[in-house]
Each structure stands twice: as structure tokens, then as C-alpha cells.
């Protein structure tokens, strides 16, 4: 079974600085999808960024980018120019390409932005 | 686009009663919906996958007779917690995926259930 591990329960960063959240996963499959979701205090889950495993190029979305290391099974999220609105729980998630297409979530990292 | 509405946002009930939670895709058709449970400061645990017009697929350890899921239309899935007990108190979240096997899941805002 696939597992997703986020080893940082909490992280904090100064406003306008850069922070990287870590995520590793375990799978025997070669094709899959990876996601970062954000859950602000409102509890609404919001998709931040996604990566297809067959793509070597790291995904970027404005201030958010990932470092996808397929061989190492690592998928970290970098947030540049951190803003107060970035404060939230961040969840890394894995999804198989075929078959059961459910999301497997990591434990989450709580990100605090210090003004 | 891709809005998922979940209702109610909060419910308080007495032990032994049943509670129904609705999940609606407002601007798209969802052949597949997912129900999650989230404990305080914890991650989301998938309870079941609901496919329109067929029986839900429950994850291991989830009591299907206690958590009844119905997905009768392409825009509505319901989760009924039957004979609720205090240990069922939790945050329940639904998500929906667009018809056609789309990649992205869109999430509702969740329902906080408190059983007294």
C-alpha cells in the first residue's frame, strides 16, 4: 500500500521569506500523481499544486513550486515570498494513475507565518 | 467553477439519533464522490468512495451499516451517521471529482458533528 510521510509537524517562516515543506512517499508504481493541498483555518481544502510522475519538470504555480525527486520518492513544496494568507495546514497527497484513484494523505504540516 | 457545497456545516445531536450530511457539486457533474473523516490536528482519513448509481466502496475498518452513503444523482451524495455516539464526533469532509475520470478532487467545507 502507498504511504505518504510528512516529517515536519510544524514549520514557521518570516513574512516575505521562503520556506520548504518536506514530503516523502512509498510506492511500487512508476506512474502516479502527487499533490499539495492547503487547509486554512476555515477547513476548506484547496489544491495548491500537482505533479504528474511521468513529467521530469517540476511544477510551479506562482509563488509555489515543487522539487520532485522521483528516485528518492521525495516531493517538497517551496513557498516563496511567504504571505500571512499562506498560514495553514499543508497536506501532501498521492494518487495512483489507474485502479483505485483515491487520495492518500500525509500527516500534514502546520505552517505559521510570522509578521 | 468546481464548487462543492456541504451541508450542514455544523450539527449537534443526541446520542442514538441519526444525522444526514449532504454533499453537492454545484456546477459540475460528479460521478465519484469521496467521504473523509478528520480528527483534531490529524490528517484526512478516507471512509468511502461513492459512485453514482452504485454501492459505495468502504475502506477497511469503516462500518458500512453505521455510515450509510447514497449517491443517487450526479450532483448529490449523502452520508448518514446512524445511531450516533460520542465517539462519532468528528469533522467530516466530502470531495467530488468531475465526470470523465478527471484528476482533481474538489472539496466541501466540511461538517463538524458533535454527539452529546
Short mmCIF file of C-alpha atoms in Angstrom, two decimals:
data_model
loop_
_atom_site.label_atom_id
_atom_site.label_comp_id
_atom_site.label_asym_id
_atom_site.label_seq_id
_atom_site.Cartn_x
_atom_site.Cartn_y
_atom_site.Cartn_z
CA UNK A 1 0.00 0.00 0.00
CA UNK A 2 1.11 3.51 -0.71
CA UNK A 3 2.12 5.73 2.20
CA UNK A 4 2.88 9.43 2.44
CA UNK A 5 5.06 10.88 5.16
CA UNK A 6 5.42 14.49 6.22
CA UNK A 7 8.11 14.62 8.86
CA UNK A 8 7.59 18.24 9.88
CA UNK A 9 4.51 18.64 12.11
CA UNK A 10 5.07 22.38 12.32
CA UNK A 11 7.06 24.99 10.44
CA UNK A 12 7.30 28.73 10.73
CA UNK A 13 8.70 31.41 8.47
CA UNK A 14 9.04 35.15 8.45
CA UNK A 15 6.76 37.02 6.13
CA UNK A 16 8.36 37.51 2.68
CA UNK A 17 10.84 34.71 3.29
CA UNK A 18 10.97 31.29 1.64
CA UNK A 19 10.03 28.02 3.28
CA UNK A 20 10.20 24.41 2.13
CA UNK A 21 7.86 21.69 3.33
CA UNK A 22 9.01 18.09 3.04
CA UNK A 23 7.12 15.05 1.82
CA UNK A 24 8.23 11.53 1.05
CA UNK A 25 6.15 8.68 -0.21
CA UNK A 26 6.38 4.99 -0.79
CA UNK A 27 5.05 3.24 -3.86
CA UNK A 28 6.00 0.43 -6.19
CA UNK A 29 4.29 2.06 -9.14
CA UNK A 30 6.02 4.10 -11.81
CA UNK A 31 3.14 6.34 -12.82
CA UNK A 32 1.12 8.33 -10.32
CA UNK A 33 0.16 11.83 -9.27
CA UNK A 34 1.28 13.95 -6.35
CA UNK A 35 -0.49 16.93 -4.84
CA UNK A 36 -0.11 19.58 -2.22
CA UNK A 37 -3.33 20.73 -0.58
CA UNK A 38 -3.76 23.63 1.80
CA UNK A 39 -6.27 23.65 4.66
CA UNK A 40 -6.64 27.13 6.17
CA UNK A 41 -8.49 27.75 9.46
CA UNK A 42 -11.77 27.67 7.50
CA UNK A 43 -11.05 23.92 6.98
CA UNK A 44 -11.71 24.20 3.24
CA UNK A 45 -9.19 22.06 1.37
CA UNK A 46 -7.60 23.94 -1.52
CA UNK A 47 -5.39 22.46 -4.20
CA UNK A 48 -2.05 24.25 -4.27
CA UNK A 49 -0.11 22.36 -6.91
CA UNK A 50 0.07 18.99 -8.62
CA UNK A 51 2.75 16.92 -10.31
CA UNK A 52 2.48 14.04 -12.74
CA UNK A 53 5.18 11.46 -12.05
CA UNK A 54 5.99 11.00 -15.73
CA UNK A 55 6.96 14.65 -16.04
CA UNK A 56 10.53 15.45 -15.12
CA UNK A 57 9.92 19.17 -14.97
CA UNK A 58 8.96 20.45 -11.55
CA UNK A 59 5.53 22.05 -11.35
CA UNK A 60 5.19 25.71 -10.44
CA UNK A 61 2.20 27.88 -9.59
CA UNK A 62 3.12 31.48 -8.98
CA UNK A 63 4.92 31.55 -5.59
CA UNK A 64 4.57 27.79 -5.13
CA UNK A 65 6.93 25.28 -6.65
CA UNK A 66 7.87 21.68 -6.03
CA UNK A 67 11.09 19.73 -6.01
CA UNK A 68 10.12 16.33 -7.33
CA UNK A 69 12.80 13.68 -6.92
CA UNK A 70 11.29 10.50 -8.31
CA UNK A 71 14.16 8.18 -7.49
CA UNK A 72 14.24 9.42 -3.91
CA UNK A 73 10.44 9.44 -3.73
CA UNK A 74 10.52 12.97 -2.46
CA UNK A 75 8.09 15.79 -3.22
CA UNK A 76 8.81 19.00 -1.35
CA UNK A 77 6.88 22.27 -1.61
CA UNK A 78 8.63 25.60 -1.73
CA UNK A 79 6.72 28.74 -0.89
CA UNK A 80 8.47 31.92 -1.93
CA UNK A 81 7.72 35.40 -0.62
CA UNK A 82 5.56 33.98 2.17
CA UNK A 83 2.39 35.88 2.93
CA UNK A 84 0.19 35.91 6.00
CA UNK A 85 -2.54 34.20 3.99
CA UNK A 86 -0.28 31.22 3.47
CA UNK A 87 -0.72 30.21 7.10
CA UNK A 88 -2.48 26.84 7.05
CA UNK A 89 -2.10 23.10 7.32
CA UNK A 90 -0.43 21.70 4.25
CA UNK A 91 -1.06 18.14 3.16
CA UNK A 92 0.93 16.15 0.65
CA UNK A 93 -1.14 13.55 -1.21
CA UNK A 94 -0.57 10.65 -3.59
CA UNK A 95 -2.90 9.20 -6.16
CA UNK A 96 -2.47 6.16 -8.33
CA UNK A 97 -2.71 6.56 -12.07
CA UNK A 98 -5.03 3.60 -12.54
CA UNK A 99 -7.22 1.47 -10.33
CA UNK A 100 -8.39 2.89 -7.01
CA UNK A 101 -7.98 6.60 -7.59
CA UNK A 102 -8.33 7.76 -4.03
CA UNK A 103 -6.01 10.27 -2.43
CA UNK A 104 -3.60 9.10 0.23
CA UNK A 105 -2.68 11.98 2.51
CA UNK A 106 0.33 12.66 4.66
CA UNK A 107 0.02 13.72 8.27
CA UNK A 108 0.17 17.42 7.47
CA UNK A 109 2.47 20.31 8.32
CA UNK A 110 1.17 23.36 10.13
CA UNK A 111 2.76 26.47 8.65
CA UNK A 112 2.88 29.67 10.65
CA UNK A 113 3.80 32.98 9.06
CA UNK A 114 5.46 35.47 11.40
CA UNK A 115 4.83 39.13 10.52
CA UNK B 1 -16.18 26.73 -11.34
CA UNK B 2 -15.94 23.40 -9.50
CA UNK B 3 -17.73 24.28 -6.29
CA UNK B 4 -18.68 21.61 -3.78
CA UNK B 5 -21.26 22.52 -1.17
CA UNK B 6 -21.52 20.57 2.05
CA UNK B 7 -24.44 20.92 4.44
CA UNK B 8 -24.81 21.37 7.33
CA UNK B 9 -21.53 22.97 8.36
CA UNK B 10 -22.15 22.06 11.96
CA UNK B 11 -24.55 19.72 13.69
CA UNK B 12 -25.09 18.80 17.30
CA UNK B 13 -27.20 15.76 18.08
CA UNK B 14 -28.12 13.48 20.92
CA UNK B 15 -26.61 10.05 21.25
CA UNK B 16 -28.68 7.44 19.43
CA UNK B 17 -30.04 9.72 16.74
CA UNK B 18 -29.12 9.70 13.06
CA UNK B 19 -27.59 12.57 11.17
CA UNK B 20 -27.50 13.15 7.42
CA UNK B 21 -24.80 15.20 5.72
CA UNK B 22 -25.22 16.34 2.13
CA UNK B 23 -22.52 16.92 -0.45
CA UNK B 24 -23.45 18.68 -3.68
CA UNK B 25 -21.42 19.57 -6.74
CA UNK B 26 -22.93 22.89 -7.75
CA UNK B 27 -21.54 23.49 -11.21
CA UNK B 28 -20.39 20.13 -12.46
CA UNK B 29 -21.44 16.52 -12.60
CA UNK B 30 -19.59 14.21 -10.25
CA UNK B 31 -19.62 10.51 -10.97
CA UNK B 32 -17.37 9.91 -7.98
CA UNK B 33 -17.51 11.45 -4.55
CA UNK B 34 -15.36 10.71 -1.53
CA UNK B 35 -16.09 10.93 2.18
CA UNK B 36 -13.33 11.65 4.66
CA UNK B 37 -13.11 11.91 8.40
CA UNK B 38 -10.64 14.23 10.08
CA UNK B 39 -9.77 14.08 13.76
CA UNK B 40 -8.44 17.20 15.51
CA UNK B 41 -4.99 18.15 14.26
CA UNK B 42 -4.86 14.99 12.17
CA UNK B 43 -4.91 14.12 8.53
CA UNK B 44 -7.88 13.14 6.39
CA UNK B 45 -8.88 9.51 6.52
CA UNK B 46 -10.83 8.18 3.57
CA UNK B 47 -14.01 6.47 4.72
CA UNK B 48 -15.58 5.50 1.42
CA UNK B 49 -15.73 6.13 -2.29
CA UNK B 50 -19.16 6.78 -3.71
CA UNK B 51 -20.01 6.18 -7.34
CA UNK B 52 -23.25 7.46 -8.79
CA UNK B 53 -25.85 4.75 -9.12
CA UNK B 54 -23.88 2.03 -7.38
CA UNK B 55 -22.94 0.95 -3.89
CA UNK B 56 -20.20 2.79 -2.10
CA UNK B 57 -16.81 1.20 -1.56
CA UNK B 58 -15.83 1.41 2.08
CA UNK B 59 -12.30 1.48 3.43
CA UNK B 60 -11.17 -1.23 5.76
CA UNK B 61 -12.42 -0.70 9.28
CA UNK B 62 -15.31 1.59 8.35
CA UNK B 63 -18.70 0.21 9.35
CA UNK B 64 -20.94 0.40 6.31
CA UNK B 65 -24.08 -0.11 8.39
CA UNK B 66 -23.18 2.82 10.58
CA UNK B 67 -22.06 5.21 7.86
CA UNK B 68 -24.64 4.95 5.11
CA UNK B 69 -23.67 6.54 1.82
CA UNK B 70 -26.05 7.27 -1.01
CA UNK B 71 -25.07 8.73 -4.36
CA UNK B 72 -28.37 8.86 -6.17
CA UNK B 73 -27.57 11.61 -8.67
CA UNK B 74 -24.58 13.10 -10.44
CA UNK B 75 -24.62 16.11 -8.14
CA UNK B 76 -25.54 14.74 -4.73
CA UNK B 77 -24.09 12.28 -2.26
CA UNK B 78 -25.24 11.86 1.32
CA UNK B 79 -23.60 10.41 4.39
CA UNK B 80 -25.88 9.28 7.19
CA UNK B 81 -24.37 8.55 10.56
CA UNK B 82 -26.80 6.11 12.12
CA UNK B 83 -27.32 5.77 15.86
CA UNK B 84 -24.60 8.31 16.51
CA UNK B 85 -22.46 8.03 19.63
CA UNK B 86 -19.97 10.49 21.15
CA UNK B 87 -17.07 8.65 19.52
CA UNK B 88 -18.55 9.55 16.12
CA UNK B 89 -17.95 13.21 16.89
CA UNK B 90 -15.55 14.44 14.24
CA UNK B 91 -15.07 16.60 11.18
CA UNK B 92 -16.46 15.01 8.02
CA UNK B 93 -15.36 16.23 4.60
CA UNK B 94 -16.61 15.30 1.17
CA UNK B 95 -14.92 15.74 -2.18
CA UNK B 96 -16.09 15.30 -5.74
CA UNK B 97 -14.43 14.52 -9.00
CA UNK B 98 -15.78 15.63 -12.34
CA UNK B 99 -17.33 13.07 -14.65
CA UNK B 100 -14.96 11.57 -17.16
CA UNK B 101 -12.25 10.47 -14.76
CA UNK B 102 -10.90 13.92 -14.06
CA UNK B 103 -7.75 14.21 -11.98
CA UNK B 104 -8.68 16.85 -9.45
CA UNK B 105 -10.85 16.36 -6.37
CA UNK B 106 -12.76 19.41 -5.19
CA UNK B 107 -13.56 19.56 -1.50
CA UNK B 108 -16.52 20.73 0.51
CA UNK B 109 -16.01 22.93 3.54
CA UNK B 110 -16.72 20.08 5.93
CA UNK B 111 -19.25 19.27 8.63
CA UNK B 112 -18.45 19.29 12.30
CA UNK B 113 -20.52 16.66 14.08
CA UNK B 114 -20.84 16.77 17.83
CA UNK B 115 -22.72 13.94 19.52
CA UNK B 116 -23.80 14.60 23.10
#
